[in-house]
Coordinates of C-alpha atoms in Angstrom, one line a residue:
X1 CA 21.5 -8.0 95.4
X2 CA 23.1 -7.8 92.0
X3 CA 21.5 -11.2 90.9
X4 CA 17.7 -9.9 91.1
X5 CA 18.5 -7.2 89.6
X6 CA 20.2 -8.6 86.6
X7 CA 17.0 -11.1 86.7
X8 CA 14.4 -8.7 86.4
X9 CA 16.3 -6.6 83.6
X10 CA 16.3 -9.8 81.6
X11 CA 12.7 -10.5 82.0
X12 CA 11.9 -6.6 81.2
X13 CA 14.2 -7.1 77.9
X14 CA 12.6 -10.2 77.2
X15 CA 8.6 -8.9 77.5
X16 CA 9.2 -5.9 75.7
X17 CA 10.9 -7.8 72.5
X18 CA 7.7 -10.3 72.3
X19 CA 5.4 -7.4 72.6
X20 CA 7.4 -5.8 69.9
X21 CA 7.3 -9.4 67.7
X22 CA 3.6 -9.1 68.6
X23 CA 3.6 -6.0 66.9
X24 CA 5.4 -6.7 64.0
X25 CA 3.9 -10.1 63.0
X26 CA 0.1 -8.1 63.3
X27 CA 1.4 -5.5 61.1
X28 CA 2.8 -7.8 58.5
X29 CA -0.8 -9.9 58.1
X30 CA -2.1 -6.5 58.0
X31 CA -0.2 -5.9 54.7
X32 CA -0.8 -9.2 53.3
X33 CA -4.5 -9.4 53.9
X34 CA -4.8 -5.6 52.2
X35 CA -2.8 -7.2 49.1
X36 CA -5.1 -11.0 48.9
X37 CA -8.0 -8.4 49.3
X38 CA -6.5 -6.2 46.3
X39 CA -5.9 -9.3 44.1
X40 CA -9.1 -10.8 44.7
X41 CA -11.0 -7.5 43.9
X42 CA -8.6 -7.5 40.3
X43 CA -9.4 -10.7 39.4
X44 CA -13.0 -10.8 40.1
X45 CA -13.0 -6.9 38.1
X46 CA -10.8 -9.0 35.5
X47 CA -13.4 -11.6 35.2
X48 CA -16.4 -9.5 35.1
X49 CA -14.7 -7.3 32.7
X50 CA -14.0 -10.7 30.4
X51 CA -17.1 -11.7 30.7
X52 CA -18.8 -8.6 29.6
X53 CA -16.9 -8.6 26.7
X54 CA -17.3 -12.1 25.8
X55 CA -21.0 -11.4 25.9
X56 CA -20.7 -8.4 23.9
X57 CA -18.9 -9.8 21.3
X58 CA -21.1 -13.2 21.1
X59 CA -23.9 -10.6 20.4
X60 CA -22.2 -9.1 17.9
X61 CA -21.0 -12.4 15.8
X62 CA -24.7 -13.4 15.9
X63 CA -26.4 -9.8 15.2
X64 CA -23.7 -10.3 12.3
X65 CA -24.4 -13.7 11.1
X66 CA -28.2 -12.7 10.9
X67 CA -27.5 -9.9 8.5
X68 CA -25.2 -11.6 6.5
X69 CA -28.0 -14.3 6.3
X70 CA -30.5 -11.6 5.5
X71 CA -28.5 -10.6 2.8
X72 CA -27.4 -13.5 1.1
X73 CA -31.2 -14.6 1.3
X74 CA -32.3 -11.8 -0.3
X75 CA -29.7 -11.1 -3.4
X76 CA -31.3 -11.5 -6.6
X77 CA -30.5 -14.8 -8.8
X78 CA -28.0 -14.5 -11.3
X79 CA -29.1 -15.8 -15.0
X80 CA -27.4 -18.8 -16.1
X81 CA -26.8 -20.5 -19.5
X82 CA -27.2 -23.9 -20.6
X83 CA -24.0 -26.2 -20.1
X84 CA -21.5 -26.3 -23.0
X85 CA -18.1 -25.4 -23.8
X86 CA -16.0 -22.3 -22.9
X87 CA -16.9 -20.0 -26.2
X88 CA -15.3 -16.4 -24.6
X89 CA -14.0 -15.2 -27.9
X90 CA -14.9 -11.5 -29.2
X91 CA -14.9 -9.0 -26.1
X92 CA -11.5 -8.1 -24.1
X93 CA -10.6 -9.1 -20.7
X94 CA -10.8 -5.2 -19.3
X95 CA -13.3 -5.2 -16.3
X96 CA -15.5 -2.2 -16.1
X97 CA -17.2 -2.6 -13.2
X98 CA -17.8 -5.5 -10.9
X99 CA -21.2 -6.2 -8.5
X100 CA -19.9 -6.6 -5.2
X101 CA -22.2 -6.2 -1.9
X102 CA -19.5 -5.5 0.6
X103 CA -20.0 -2.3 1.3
X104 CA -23.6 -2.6 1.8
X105 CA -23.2 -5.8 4.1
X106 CA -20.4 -3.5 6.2
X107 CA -23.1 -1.0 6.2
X108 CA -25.6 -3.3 8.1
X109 CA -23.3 -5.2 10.0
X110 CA -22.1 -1.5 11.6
X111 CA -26.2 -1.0 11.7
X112 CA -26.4 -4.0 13.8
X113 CA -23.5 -4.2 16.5
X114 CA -24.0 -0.3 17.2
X115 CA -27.5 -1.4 18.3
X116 CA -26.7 -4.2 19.9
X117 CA -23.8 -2.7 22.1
X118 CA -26.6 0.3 23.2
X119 CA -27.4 -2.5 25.8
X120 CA -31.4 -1.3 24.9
X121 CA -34.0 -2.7 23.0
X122 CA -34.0 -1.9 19.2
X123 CA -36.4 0.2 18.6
X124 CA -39.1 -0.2 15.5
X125 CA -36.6 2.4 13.4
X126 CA -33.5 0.5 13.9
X127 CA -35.0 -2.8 12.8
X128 CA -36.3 -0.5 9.6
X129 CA -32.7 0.5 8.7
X130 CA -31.6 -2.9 9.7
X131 CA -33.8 -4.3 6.8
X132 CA -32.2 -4.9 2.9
X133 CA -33.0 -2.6 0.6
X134 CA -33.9 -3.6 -2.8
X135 CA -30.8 -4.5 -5.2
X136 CA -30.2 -2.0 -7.8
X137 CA -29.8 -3.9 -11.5
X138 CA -27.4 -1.5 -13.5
X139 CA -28.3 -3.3 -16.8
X140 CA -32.1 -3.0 -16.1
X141 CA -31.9 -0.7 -19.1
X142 CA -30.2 -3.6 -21.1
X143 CA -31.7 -6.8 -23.3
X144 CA -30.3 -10.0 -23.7
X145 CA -29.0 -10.6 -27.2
X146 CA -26.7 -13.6 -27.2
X147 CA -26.2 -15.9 -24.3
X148 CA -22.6 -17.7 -24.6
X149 CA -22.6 -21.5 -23.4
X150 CA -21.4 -22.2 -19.8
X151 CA -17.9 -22.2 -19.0
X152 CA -15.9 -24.0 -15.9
X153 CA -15.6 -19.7 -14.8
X154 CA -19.3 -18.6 -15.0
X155 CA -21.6 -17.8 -17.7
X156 CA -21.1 -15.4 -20.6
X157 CA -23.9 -12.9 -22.4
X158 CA -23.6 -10.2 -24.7
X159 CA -26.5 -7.0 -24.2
X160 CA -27.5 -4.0 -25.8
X161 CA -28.3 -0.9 -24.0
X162 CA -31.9 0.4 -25.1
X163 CA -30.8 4.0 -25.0
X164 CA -27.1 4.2 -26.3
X165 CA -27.6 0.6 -28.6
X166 CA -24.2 0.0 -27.4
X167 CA -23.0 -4.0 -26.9
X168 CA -21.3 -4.8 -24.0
X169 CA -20.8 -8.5 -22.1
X170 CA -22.0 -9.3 -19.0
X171 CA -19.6 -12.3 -17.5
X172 CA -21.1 -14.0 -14.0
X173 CA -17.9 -15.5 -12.0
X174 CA -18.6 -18.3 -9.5
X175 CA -16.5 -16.5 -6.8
X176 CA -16.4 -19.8 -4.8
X177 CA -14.1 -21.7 -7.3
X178 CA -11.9 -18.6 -6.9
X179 CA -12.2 -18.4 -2.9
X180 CA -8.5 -17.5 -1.6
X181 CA -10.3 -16.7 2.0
X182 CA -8.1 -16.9 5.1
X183 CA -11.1 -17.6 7.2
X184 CA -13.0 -20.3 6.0
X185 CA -15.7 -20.1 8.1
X186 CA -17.2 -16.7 6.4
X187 CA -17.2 -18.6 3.1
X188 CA -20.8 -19.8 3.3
X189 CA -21.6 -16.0 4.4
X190 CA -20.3 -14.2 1.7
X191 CA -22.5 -13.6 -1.8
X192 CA -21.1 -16.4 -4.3
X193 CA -21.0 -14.6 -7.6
X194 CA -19.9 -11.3 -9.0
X195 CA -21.2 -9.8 -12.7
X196 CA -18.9 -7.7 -14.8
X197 CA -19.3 -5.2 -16.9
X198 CA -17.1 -5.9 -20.1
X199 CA -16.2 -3.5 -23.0
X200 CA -17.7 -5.6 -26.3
X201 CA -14.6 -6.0 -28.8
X202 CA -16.3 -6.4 -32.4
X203 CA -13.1 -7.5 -34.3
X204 CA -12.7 -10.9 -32.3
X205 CA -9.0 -12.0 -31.3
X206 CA -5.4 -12.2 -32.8
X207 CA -6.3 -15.8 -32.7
X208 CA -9.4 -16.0 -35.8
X209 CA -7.6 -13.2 -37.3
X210 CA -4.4 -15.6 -37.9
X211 CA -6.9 -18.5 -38.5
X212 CA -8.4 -16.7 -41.3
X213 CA -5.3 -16.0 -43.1
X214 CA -4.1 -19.6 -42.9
X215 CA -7.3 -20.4 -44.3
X216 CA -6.8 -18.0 -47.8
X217 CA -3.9 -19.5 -49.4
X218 CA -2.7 -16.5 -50.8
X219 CA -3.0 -14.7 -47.5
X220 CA -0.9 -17.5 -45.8
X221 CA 2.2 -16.8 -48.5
X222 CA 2.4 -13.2 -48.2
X223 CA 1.9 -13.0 -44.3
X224 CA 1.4 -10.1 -42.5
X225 CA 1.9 -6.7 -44.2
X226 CA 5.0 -4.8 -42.2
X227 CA 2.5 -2.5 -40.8
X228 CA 0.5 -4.4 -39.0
X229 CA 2.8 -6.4 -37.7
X230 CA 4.9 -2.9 -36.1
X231 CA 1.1 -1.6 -35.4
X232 CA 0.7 -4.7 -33.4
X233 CA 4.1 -4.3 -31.5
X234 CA 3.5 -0.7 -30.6
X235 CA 0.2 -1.2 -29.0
X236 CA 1.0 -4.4 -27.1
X237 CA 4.2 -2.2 -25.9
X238 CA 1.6 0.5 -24.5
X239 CA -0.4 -2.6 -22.9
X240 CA 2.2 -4.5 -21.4
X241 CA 4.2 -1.2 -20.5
X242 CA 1.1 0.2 -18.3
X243 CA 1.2 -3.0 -16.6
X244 CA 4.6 -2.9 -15.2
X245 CA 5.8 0.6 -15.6
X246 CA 2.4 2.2 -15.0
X247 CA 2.6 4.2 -18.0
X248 CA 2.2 3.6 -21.7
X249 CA 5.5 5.3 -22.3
X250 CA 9.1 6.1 -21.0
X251 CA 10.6 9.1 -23.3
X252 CA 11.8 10.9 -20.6
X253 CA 13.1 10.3 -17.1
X254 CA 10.3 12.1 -15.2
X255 CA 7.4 9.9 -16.6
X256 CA 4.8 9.6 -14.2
X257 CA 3.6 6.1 -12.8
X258 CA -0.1 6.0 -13.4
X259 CA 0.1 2.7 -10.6
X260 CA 2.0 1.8 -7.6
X261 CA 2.6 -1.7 -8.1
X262 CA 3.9 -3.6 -11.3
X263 CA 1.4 -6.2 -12.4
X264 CA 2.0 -9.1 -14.4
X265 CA -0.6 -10.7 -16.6
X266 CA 1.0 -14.4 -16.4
X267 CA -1.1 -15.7 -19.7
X268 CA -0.4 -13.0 -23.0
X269 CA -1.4 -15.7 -25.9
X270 CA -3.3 -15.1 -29.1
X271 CA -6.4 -15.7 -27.8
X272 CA -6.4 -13.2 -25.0
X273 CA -5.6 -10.4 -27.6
X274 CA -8.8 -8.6 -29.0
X275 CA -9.2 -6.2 -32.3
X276 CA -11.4 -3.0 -31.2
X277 CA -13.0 -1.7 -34.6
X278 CA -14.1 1.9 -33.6
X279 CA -14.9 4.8 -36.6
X280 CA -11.1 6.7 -35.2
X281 CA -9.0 3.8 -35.4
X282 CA -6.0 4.7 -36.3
X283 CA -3.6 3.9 -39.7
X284 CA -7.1 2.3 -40.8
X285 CA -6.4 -0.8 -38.2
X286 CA -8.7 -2.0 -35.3
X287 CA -7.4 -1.1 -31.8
X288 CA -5.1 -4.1 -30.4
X289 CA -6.3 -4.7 -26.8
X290 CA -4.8 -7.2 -24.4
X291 CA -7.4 -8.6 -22.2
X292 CA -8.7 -11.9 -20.0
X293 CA -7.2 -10.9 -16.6
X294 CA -8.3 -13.5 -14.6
X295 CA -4.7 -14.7 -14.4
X296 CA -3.6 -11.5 -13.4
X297 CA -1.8 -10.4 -9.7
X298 CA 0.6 -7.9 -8.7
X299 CA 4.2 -8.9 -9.0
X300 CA 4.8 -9.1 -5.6
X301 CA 1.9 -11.8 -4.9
X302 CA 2.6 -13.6 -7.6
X303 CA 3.6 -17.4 -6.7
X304 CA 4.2 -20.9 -8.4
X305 CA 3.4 -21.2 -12.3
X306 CA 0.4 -19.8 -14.2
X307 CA -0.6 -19.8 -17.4
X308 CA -0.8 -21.9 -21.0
X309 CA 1.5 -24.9 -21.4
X310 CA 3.1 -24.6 -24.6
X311 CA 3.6 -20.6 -24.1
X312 CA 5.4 -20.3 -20.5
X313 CA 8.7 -19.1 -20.0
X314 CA 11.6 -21.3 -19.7
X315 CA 12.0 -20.4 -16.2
X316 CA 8.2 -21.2 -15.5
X317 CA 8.6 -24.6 -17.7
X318 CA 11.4 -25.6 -15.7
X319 CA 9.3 -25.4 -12.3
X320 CA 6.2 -27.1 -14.2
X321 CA 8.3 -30.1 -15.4
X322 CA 9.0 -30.7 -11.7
X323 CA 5.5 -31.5 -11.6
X324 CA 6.3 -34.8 -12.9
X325 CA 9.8 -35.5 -12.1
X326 CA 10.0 -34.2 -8.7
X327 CA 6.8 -33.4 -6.4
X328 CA 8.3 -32.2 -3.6
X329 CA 10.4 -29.8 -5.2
X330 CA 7.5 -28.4 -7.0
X331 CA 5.3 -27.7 -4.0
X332 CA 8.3 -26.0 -2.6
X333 CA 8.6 -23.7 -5.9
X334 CA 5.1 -23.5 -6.1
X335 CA 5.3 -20.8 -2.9
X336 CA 8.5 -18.9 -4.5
X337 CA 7.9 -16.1 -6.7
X338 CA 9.0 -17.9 -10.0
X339 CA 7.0 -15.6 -12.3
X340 CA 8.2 -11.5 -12.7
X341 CA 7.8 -9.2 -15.5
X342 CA 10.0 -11.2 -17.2
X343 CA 8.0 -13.7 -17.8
X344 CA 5.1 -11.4 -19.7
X345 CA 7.9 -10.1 -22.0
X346 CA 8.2 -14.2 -22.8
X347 CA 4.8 -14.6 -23.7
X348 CA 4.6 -11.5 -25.9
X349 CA 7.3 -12.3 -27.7
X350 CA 5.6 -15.9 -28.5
X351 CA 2.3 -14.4 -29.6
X352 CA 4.9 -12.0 -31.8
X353 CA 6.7 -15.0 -33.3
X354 CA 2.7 -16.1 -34.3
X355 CA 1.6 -13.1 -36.2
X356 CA 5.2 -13.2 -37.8
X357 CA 5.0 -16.5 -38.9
X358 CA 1.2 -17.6 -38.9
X359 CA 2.5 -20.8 -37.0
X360 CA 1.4 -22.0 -33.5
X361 CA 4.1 -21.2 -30.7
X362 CA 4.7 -24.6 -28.5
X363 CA 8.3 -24.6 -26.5
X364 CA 6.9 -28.2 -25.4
X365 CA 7.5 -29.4 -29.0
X366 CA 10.6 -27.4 -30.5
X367 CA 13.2 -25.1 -29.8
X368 CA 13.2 -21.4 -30.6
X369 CA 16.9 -20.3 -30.5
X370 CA 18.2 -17.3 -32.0
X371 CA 19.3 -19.6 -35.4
X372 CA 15.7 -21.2 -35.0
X373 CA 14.2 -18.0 -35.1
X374 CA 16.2 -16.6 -38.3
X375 CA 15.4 -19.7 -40.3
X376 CA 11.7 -19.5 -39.4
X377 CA 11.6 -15.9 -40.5
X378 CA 13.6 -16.4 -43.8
X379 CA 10.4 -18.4 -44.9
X380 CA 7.7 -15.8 -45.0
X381 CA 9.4 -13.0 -44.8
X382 CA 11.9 -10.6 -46.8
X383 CA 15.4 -9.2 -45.2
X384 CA 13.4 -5.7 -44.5
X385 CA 12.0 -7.4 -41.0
X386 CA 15.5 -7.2 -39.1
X387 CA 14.7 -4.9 -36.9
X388 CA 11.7 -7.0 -35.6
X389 CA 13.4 -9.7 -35.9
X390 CA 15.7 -8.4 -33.0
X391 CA 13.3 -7.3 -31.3
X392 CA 12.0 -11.2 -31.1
X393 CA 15.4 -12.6 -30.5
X394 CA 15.7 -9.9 -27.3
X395 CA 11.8 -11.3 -26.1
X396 CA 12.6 -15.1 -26.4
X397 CA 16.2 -15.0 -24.5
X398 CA 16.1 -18.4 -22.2
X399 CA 18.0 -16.3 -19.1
X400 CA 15.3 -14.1 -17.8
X401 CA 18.2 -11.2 -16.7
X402 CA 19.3 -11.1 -19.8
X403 CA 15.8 -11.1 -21.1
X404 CA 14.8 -7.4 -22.4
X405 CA 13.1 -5.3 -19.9
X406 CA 9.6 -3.4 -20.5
X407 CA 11.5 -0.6 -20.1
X408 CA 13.8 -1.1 -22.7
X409 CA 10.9 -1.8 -25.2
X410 CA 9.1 1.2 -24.5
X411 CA 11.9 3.1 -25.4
X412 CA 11.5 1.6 -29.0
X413 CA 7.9 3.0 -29.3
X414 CA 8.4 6.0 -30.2
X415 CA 11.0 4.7 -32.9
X416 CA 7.9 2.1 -34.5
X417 CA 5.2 5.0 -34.3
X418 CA 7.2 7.0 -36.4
X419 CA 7.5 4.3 -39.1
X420 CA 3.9 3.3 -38.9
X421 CA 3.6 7.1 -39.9
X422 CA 5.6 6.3 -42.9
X423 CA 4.2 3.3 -43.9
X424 CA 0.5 4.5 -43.8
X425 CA 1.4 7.2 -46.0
X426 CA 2.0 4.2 -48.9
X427 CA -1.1 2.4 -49.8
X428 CA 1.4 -1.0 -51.2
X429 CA 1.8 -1.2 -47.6
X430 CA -1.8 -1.3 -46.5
X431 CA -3.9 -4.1 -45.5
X432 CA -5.4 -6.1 -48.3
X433 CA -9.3 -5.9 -48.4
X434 CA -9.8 -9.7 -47.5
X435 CA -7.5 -9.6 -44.5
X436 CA -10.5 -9.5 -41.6
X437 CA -12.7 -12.5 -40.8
X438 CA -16.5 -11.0 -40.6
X439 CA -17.8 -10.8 -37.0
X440 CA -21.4 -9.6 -38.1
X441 CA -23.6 -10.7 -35.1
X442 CA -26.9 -11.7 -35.6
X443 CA -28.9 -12.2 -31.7
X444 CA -30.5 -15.4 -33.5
X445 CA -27.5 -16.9 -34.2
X446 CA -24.4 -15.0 -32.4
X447 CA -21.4 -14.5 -33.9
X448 CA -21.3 -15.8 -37.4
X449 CA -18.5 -17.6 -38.9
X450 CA -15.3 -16.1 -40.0
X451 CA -14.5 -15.5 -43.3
X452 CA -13.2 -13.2 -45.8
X453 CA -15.0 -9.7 -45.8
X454 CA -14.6 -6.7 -48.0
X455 CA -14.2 -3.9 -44.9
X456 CA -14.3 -4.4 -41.5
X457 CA -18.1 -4.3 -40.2
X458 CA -19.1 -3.7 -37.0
X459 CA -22.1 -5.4 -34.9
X460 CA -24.0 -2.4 -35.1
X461 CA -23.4 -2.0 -38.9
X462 CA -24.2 -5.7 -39.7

């Protein structure tokens, strides 16, 4: 009796776990076909959602490409002068104001994709706004006097404004010989040239001014008269100090920086200095201006070697010597940050040893130690030049730490201002009547030759 018993039980047991298996195993596909379903619902909202936006921005790249098209087809053509050699003597380097579209082809690009992304037909008044609006000429107002011949950077030409008669140069840069673009594939897209306004400098550069005096014998014995040369010191301190320090002076601890960042102008030379003759110059001297920027970066960007051989540093040499010697290393330096401040106190301190001496600066050629320097002084010049003379020997140390900072030059500004002071006050110490080349400018012939002139005479004046 116990046997059937035990028999049955088993076979209850038995039932009733496989219903219960049943149950589970219907429950667990449950689960797993609510989680496939899930998936596949994401992924085909995933997709869609790709899609849509791969369409959207597709529009957008082409309703972009057509305006950029639209644009550069419709930009005005820059004037261009016959082929020659690079003649960009006697205006500064200061840009005024540059003709850049970017903001007008942002406009019309934002014009474009906000239409576009609507998902609905443009209507008749968005294809209006879409349309280019005439170009505005700023120097409409302006004639051509003087066109400069074509240099490897653009084209050069001086104008006169009709109202004001005022001279100022218009320089056209190629912008796709100085293309640093990231994404190459914009280049054709983006407007190849940019016009500058540039402030007209009458006096020429430190460069015919130092010619001219080499050329009158007794000019070339007597050199430089001490005011000049401190003039020419102070303001290249006020330059060169605005560039790094962001101000023109550092008398107290609380100066204010008129900039964030510290530029360096990687090419101060003789030729990039310009004389400013205006009716308030001051101690009866044109205004010293440093100018041709195109050099130029902030400190922090600055990579590699620029700049004139013959005038670089000795820690910008070094790394340009590699060019020959050792390729590999140079492409490596060529990415480091070889040029700082530094470097700018270097090159004014060549163009300084130039107006001292009335000789041509080239590291390439000779030496210019401390001894060098003394004998090369003791020339031209009388014992009263020690102070400058230091100041020289502090420009032209090899070590760039050692170097003097801009910092520590501004501090001698106020020190030179003072003496100019004094100095003007004797007229032995002014300059002699022959001592500026003439810049008359005639717009049949440009800029005449230099040559000994009785005053200093202005464009207008000639």
């Amino acid at each position: 009796m116990a046997g059937p018993r035990i028999m049955s039980l088993m076979l209850v047991i038995v039932t009733a776990m496989f219903a219960i298996a049943i149950v589970i195993f219907h429950y667990l596909r449950a689960i797993c076909s609510r989680g496939r379903l899930q998936q596949i619902c994401r992924i085909e909202t995933e997709q869609g959602l790709f899609s849509s936006i791969t369409n959207t921005a597709t529009s957008h790249e082409q309703t972009r490409s057509s305006a950029f098209r639209r644009l550069r087809h419709a930009s005005a053509p820059v004037p261009t002068s016959p082929d020659g050699h690079d003649s960009f003597r006697g205006f500064s380097g200061i840009q005024v104001a540059a003709l850049q579209r970017n903001s007008l082809r942002s406009s019309l690009t934002r014009r474009a994709v906000s239409s576009t992304s609507s998902g609905s037909a443009p209507s008749e008044s968005s294809r209006a706004s879409q349309r280019l609006l005439p170009a505005i000429d700023p120097h409409a107002d302006c004639t051509i006097v003087h066109n400069f011949p074509k240099s490897g950077q653009g084209t050069v030409k001086i104008m006169q404004c009709n109202q004001t008669s005022k001279l100022i140069v218009i320089k056209t840069v190629d912008m796709e010989r100085r293309k640093r673009s990231r994404r190459p594939a914009l280049a054709d897209e983006l407007t190849s040239t940019a016009s500058m306004s540039l402030e007209y400098c009458s006096g020429g550069d430190v460069d015919a001014l130092i010619n001219h005096w080499n050329s009158i014998d007794q000019l070339r014995e007597q050199g430089f008269p001490k005011i000049f040369v401190l003039y020419f010191i102070s303001s290249m301190f006020a330059a060169v100090g605005y560039l790094h320090e962001g101000n023109f002076t550092v008398d107290t601890a609380s100066t204010p920086r008129l900039c964030n960042k510290p530029m360096i102008h990687r090419d101060i030379k003789r030729p990039n200095i310009y004389l400013r003759i205006s009716d308030d110059n001051q101690h009866g001297l044109p205004d010293v201006v440093l100018g041709d920027f195109g050099l130029s970066c902030y400190e922090q960007d600055s990579e590699g070697v620029s700049g004139t051989p013959g005038y670089l540093s000795p820690e910008s040499l070094a790394v340009y010597n590699l060019k020959y010697t050792d390729r590999h290393a140079y492409r490596r330096a060529s990415t480091s940050r070889i040029q700082t401040r530094a470097n700018d106190v270097y090159n004014f301190g060549t163009a300084l040893y130039e107006v001292l001496t009335l000789e041509q600066f080239d590291n390439r050629k000779h030496t210019y130690t401390p001894l060098d320097l003394e004998i090369a002084l003791n020339k031209t010049r009388s014992t009263d030049m020690q102070p400058i003379l230091d100041i020289l020997k502090l420009c032209l140390v090899e070590d760039p730490v050692k170097r003097a900072t801009t910092k520590a030059l501004l501090l001698i500004k106020p020190s030179l201002n003072e003496a100019l002071e004094l100095l003007y006050k004797d007229p032995k110490e002014h300059m002699p009547p022959d001592s500026w080349p003439v810049r008359r400018f005639d717009p049949r012939i440009g800029i005449s030759t230099n040559g000994p002139a009785s005053k200093v005479q202005s464009p207008a004046a000639s």
